[in-house]
Short mmCIF file of C-alpha atoms in Angstrom, two decimals:
data_model
loop_
_atom_site.label_atom_id
_atom_site.label_comp_id
_atom_site.label_asym_id
_atom_site.label_seq_id
_atom_site.Cartn_x
_atom_site.Cartn_y
_atom_site.Cartn_z
CA VAL A 1 0.00 0.00 0.00
CA CYS A 2 1.22 3.49 -0.84
CA LEU A 3 -0.25 6.56 0.82
CA PRO A 4 1.39 9.72 -0.55
CA MET A 5 0.78 13.17 0.86
CA PRO A 6 -2.67 14.65 0.10
CA LYS A 7 -2.82 16.64 -3.12
CA CYS A 8 -1.18 19.99 -2.57
CA PHE A 9 -3.17 22.61 -4.49
CA ARG A 10 -1.80 25.92 -5.65
CA LEU A 11 -3.06 28.95 -3.80
CA GLY A 12 -6.35 29.94 -5.43
CA GLU A 13 -7.08 26.51 -6.99
CA ASN A 14 -9.10 24.82 -4.25
CA PRO A 15 -12.42 26.41 -3.13
CA ILE A 16 -12.07 24.89 0.35
CA ILE A 17 -8.63 26.42 0.88
CA MET A 18 -9.85 29.69 -0.60
CA GLU A 19 -12.55 29.79 2.08
CA GLN A 20 -10.06 28.87 4.84
CA GLN A 21 -7.74 31.58 3.56
CA LYS A 22 -9.76 34.13 5.56
CA THR A 23 -8.47 32.56 8.78
CA PHE A 24 -4.87 31.79 7.78
CA ASP A 25 -2.45 32.66 10.54
CA LYS A 26 1.37 32.53 10.59
CA LEU A 27 2.18 30.61 7.42
CA SER A 28 5.23 28.33 7.49
CA LEU A 29 7.18 28.15 4.22
CA PHE A 30 9.15 25.12 3.00
CA THR A 31 11.21 25.19 -0.18
CA LYS A 32 9.62 23.34 -3.11
CA HIS A 33 12.09 21.65 -5.44
CA ASP A 34 11.34 21.35 -9.14
CA GLY A 35 11.04 17.58 -9.41
CA SER A 36 8.61 14.71 -9.79
CA LEU A 37 6.76 13.45 -6.71
CA ILE A 38 8.10 10.05 -5.58
CA SER A 39 6.55 7.92 -2.80
CA THR A 40 7.58 4.69 -1.06
CA PHE A 41 5.64 1.48 -0.50
CA VAL A 42 6.29 -2.09 0.64
CA ASP A 43 4.93 -4.84 -1.60
CA ALA A 44 3.31 -8.15 -0.60
CA ASN A 45 6.73 -9.83 -0.47
CA GLY A 46 8.14 -7.23 1.89
CA ASN A 47 10.22 -5.47 -0.77
CA LEU A 48 10.63 -1.71 -0.71
CA GLY A 49 9.40 0.04 -3.83
CA VAL A 50 8.87 3.55 -5.14
CA LYS A 51 6.31 5.10 -7.46
CA SER A 52 5.91 8.37 -9.26
CA LYS A 53 2.60 10.22 -9.13
CA THR A 54 0.90 7.90 -11.63
CA SER A 55 3.10 4.87 -12.23
CA LEU A 56 5.28 2.16 -10.70
CA LYS A 57 7.35 1.86 -13.87
CA SER A 58 7.74 5.40 -15.16
CA PRO A 59 11.26 6.64 -16.00
CA HIS A 60 11.11 8.84 -12.90
CA ALA A 61 10.19 5.88 -10.66
CA LYS A 62 13.00 3.77 -12.14
CA LEU A 63 15.48 6.59 -11.59
CA ALA A 64 14.28 7.17 -8.02
CA LYS A 65 14.83 3.50 -7.19
CA GLN A 66 18.56 4.04 -7.77
CA TYR A 67 18.66 6.77 -5.11
CA ILE A 68 16.15 5.58 -2.50
CA SER A 69 18.62 3.66 -0.31
CA ASP A 70 20.94 6.66 0.10
CA ALA A 71 17.97 8.94 0.73
CA LEU A 72 16.62 6.72 3.52
CA VAL A 73 20.05 6.39 5.17
CA GLU A 74 20.36 10.17 5.18
CA LEU A 75 16.88 10.55 6.68
CA VAL A 76 17.62 8.08 9.48
CA GLU A 77 20.85 9.88 10.33
CA ARG A 78 19.09 13.25 10.43
CA TYR A 79 15.86 12.36 12.25
CA ASN A 80 16.46 9.15 14.20
CA ASN A 81 16.90 10.91 17.56
CA ILE A 82 14.18 13.53 17.10
CA PRO A 83 10.99 12.95 19.15
CA GLY A 84 7.97 12.28 16.96
CA TYR A 85 10.00 10.64 14.18
CA LEU A 86 11.21 7.49 15.93
CA ASP A 87 8.44 5.25 14.58
CA LEU A 88 8.66 6.37 10.98
CA TRP A 89 11.14 3.76 9.79
CA ASP A 90 8.42 1.12 9.82
CA LEU A 91 7.82 1.56 6.10
CA LYS A 92 5.01 -0.99 6.04
CA ASN A 93 2.90 1.51 7.96
CA HIS A 94 4.27 4.77 6.55
CA SER A 95 4.81 6.24 3.09
CA ILE A 96 7.62 8.72 2.59
CA SER A 97 7.28 11.29 -0.19
CA PHE A 98 10.20 12.91 -2.00
CA GLU A 99 10.80 15.29 -4.87
CA LEU A 100 13.27 14.27 -7.58
CA PRO A 101 15.17 17.30 -8.91
CA SER A 102 17.90 16.45 -11.39
CA GLU A 103 20.85 17.70 -13.41
CA ASP A 104 19.89 15.23 -16.16
CA PRO A 105 17.78 16.79 -18.96
CA ASP A 106 15.53 13.73 -19.34
CA PRO A 107 13.82 13.67 -15.90
CA ARG A 108 14.21 17.42 -15.41
CA ILE A 109 11.08 19.57 -15.51
CA VAL A 110 12.47 23.10 -15.78
CA LEU A 111 15.25 23.92 -13.33
CA LYS A 112 18.68 22.33 -13.57
CA TYR A 113 20.22 21.17 -10.29
CA GLU A 114 23.83 20.32 -9.48
CA GLU A 115 22.97 16.67 -8.83
CA THR A 116 20.14 14.17 -9.08
CA LYS A 117 18.96 13.52 -5.55
CA LEU A 118 15.75 12.58 -3.74
CA GLN A 119 14.73 15.53 -1.58
CA PRO A 120 12.49 14.44 1.34
CA LEU A 121 9.11 16.14 1.65
CA ASN A 122 7.14 14.35 4.35
CA VAL A 123 6.01 11.05 5.79
CA ARG A 124 2.39 9.91 6.11
CA SER A 125 0.99 7.36 8.53
CA MET A 126 -1.27 4.70 7.04
CA GLY A 127 -3.00 4.43 10.40
CA ASP A 128 -4.32 7.93 10.95
CA GLY A 129 -3.23 9.68 7.73
CA LYS A 130 -1.20 12.22 9.67
CA VAL A 131 1.53 14.02 7.71
CA ARG A 132 4.84 15.08 9.23
CA SER A 133 7.21 17.27 7.26
CA PHE A 134 10.87 16.54 6.59
CA ASN A 135 11.46 19.65 4.54
CA GLN A 136 13.54 22.42 6.09
CA LEU A 137 11.52 25.38 7.32
CA ARG A 138 12.63 28.51 5.49
CA TRP A 139 10.69 31.17 7.39
CA CYS A 140 7.22 32.26 8.43
CA VAL A 141 5.09 35.03 6.96
CA PRO A 142 2.10 36.63 8.67
CA THR A 143 -0.36 36.95 5.76
CA VAL A 144 -1.19 35.59 2.33
CA ASP A 145 -0.68 39.05 0.83
CA SER A 146 2.88 39.24 2.12
CA LEU A 147 3.52 35.73 0.76
CA ILE A 148 2.22 36.67 -2.69
CA LYS A 149 4.29 39.86 -2.69
CA HIS A 150 7.41 37.92 -1.76
CA CYS A 151 6.90 35.36 -4.57
CA GLU A 152 6.50 38.12 -7.15
CA THR A 153 10.17 39.03 -6.77
CA GLU A 154 11.81 35.82 -5.51
CA THR A 155 14.15 34.08 -8.00
CA GLY A 156 16.17 30.88 -8.08
CA VAL A 157 13.46 28.56 -6.68
CA GLU A 158 10.27 27.01 -8.00
CA GLY A 159 8.27 28.17 -5.00
CA TYR A 160 7.14 27.02 -1.57
CA ILE A 161 4.96 24.47 0.13
CA VAL A 162 3.04 26.41 2.77
CA HIS A 163 1.48 25.15 6.00
CA ASP A 164 -1.25 27.03 7.84
CA SER A 165 -1.21 25.74 11.41
CA HIS A 166 -4.60 27.24 12.26
CA ASN A 167 -6.47 25.08 9.72
CA ASP A 168 -3.74 22.42 9.41
CA VAL A 169 -3.74 22.65 5.62
CA TYR A 170 -0.97 22.65 3.04
CA PHE A 171 -0.90 24.50 -0.27
CA LYS A 172 1.79 25.56 -2.70
CA ILE A 173 2.73 28.82 -4.34
CA LYS A 174 5.17 29.31 -7.19
CA THR A 175 7.38 32.29 -7.90
CA GLY A 176 6.64 34.53 -10.85
CA TRP A 177 10.20 33.87 -12.02
CA TYR A 178 9.54 30.12 -12.22
CA ASP A 179 6.13 30.47 -13.86
CA THR A 180 7.69 32.56 -16.62
CA LEU A 181 10.43 29.99 -17.25
CA HIS A 182 7.96 27.09 -17.17
CA SER A 183 5.54 28.76 -19.57
CA SER A 184 8.31 29.78 -21.93
CA LYS A 185 9.87 26.31 -21.97
CA PHE A 186 6.68 24.49 -22.86
CA ASN A 187 5.14 27.27 -24.94
CA PHE A 188 8.12 28.53 -26.93
CA SER A 189 7.52 31.68 -28.94
CA GLU A 190 9.51 34.68 -30.08
CA GLU A 191 7.15 36.91 -28.11
CA ASN A 192 8.01 35.09 -24.86
CA VAL A 193 11.74 35.39 -25.50
CA VAL A 194 11.44 39.11 -26.27
CA ARG A 195 9.47 39.62 -23.06
CA MET A 196 12.22 37.93 -21.06
CA ILE A 197 14.84 40.11 -22.73
CA LEU A 198 12.91 43.18 -21.60
CA GLU A 199 12.51 41.71 -18.11
CA GLU A 200 16.23 40.79 -18.04
CA SER A 201 15.49 37.12 -17.33
CA VAL A 202 16.55 35.63 -20.66
CA ASP A 203 19.87 34.35 -19.24
CA ASP A 204 17.92 32.14 -16.81
CA TYR A 205 15.84 30.87 -19.72
CA ILE A 206 18.93 30.02 -21.77
CA SER A 207 20.43 28.15 -18.80
CA ILE A 208 17.48 25.74 -18.52
CA HIS A 209 18.14 24.77 -22.17
CA SER A 210 21.87 24.31 -21.64
CA ASP A 211 21.64 20.69 -22.87
CA ASP A 212 19.59 21.55 -25.98
CA ILE A 213 21.88 23.03 -28.62
CA GLY A 214 19.06 23.53 -31.12
CA MET A 215 16.88 25.45 -28.66
CA LYS A 216 19.81 27.60 -27.51
CA LYS A 217 20.46 28.59 -31.15
CA LYS A 218 16.81 29.59 -31.63
CA ILE A 219 16.86 31.72 -28.47
CA ASN A 220 20.20 33.34 -29.28
CA LYS A 221 19.01 34.31 -32.78
CA ILE A 222 16.09 36.18 -31.24
CA VAL A 223 18.40 37.81 -28.70
CA GLU A 224 20.79 38.89 -31.45
CA ARG A 225 17.95 40.53 -33.39
CA THR A 226 16.20 42.10 -30.43
CA VAL A 227 18.97 43.49 -28.20
CA PRO A 228 20.42 45.97 -30.75
CA VAL A 229 16.93 47.34 -31.49
CA TYR A 230 16.17 47.64 -27.77
CA ASN A 231 19.50 49.35 -27.04
CA HIS A 232 18.94 51.78 -29.91
CA LEU A 233 15.49 52.72 -28.63
CA MET A 234 16.78 53.15 -25.08
CA GLN A 235 19.56 55.40 -26.33
CA LYS A 236 17.01 57.56 -28.15
CA VAL A 237 14.85 57.83 -25.03
CA GLU A 238 17.81 58.76 -22.84
CA THR A 239 19.03 61.32 -25.39
CA PHE A 240 15.55 62.86 -25.62
CA TYR A 241 15.37 63.38 -21.87
#
């Protein structure tokens, strides 16, 4: 049996969370890595297995199986003496969820990481369904508005998994920087590249295609056409004023 964490909706996606949002209090932020969700299970023969969100045999699940032993050893070393986590290594009665960020272009979603590694998210009891987080607390914010404002300017991360202790609910929020990169990667257009040139984020966009020579050439051609025109217009504006 595998019991992953409950679905973590984006802020504004779930009507129930939108209603609870009125009573949110002291939100705890945990870094969200840009990787596929991986969860553990123990099969009928007592063997440890892993699955991706939808499959036992997906490329992501097969890749995660190569890293699960090291990830579990690291978790035991980090949490074995912490009260509240001592019973979690009974994997027949708990499912551990990870994210799988990667430096490899095949399993990668958008962001390139220095190494492929299972990053622990949380563990869920099959008895009472309770979820306990492994992720490292980044900081707390007092209101949803301050959280949204922060994510409008934050760069370098996909976003955050957020816990509201008052309602005991989790949701996620992504940075504007990541949303732009994600949209541009999967919806390539000259207009998107030009917009990123104007927003000075095109270097980040080029970096996520560092393994795709053809895509880098397409982007660089647009940059080469656009930057001189932009610089010329800016020079005219500055001269006028």
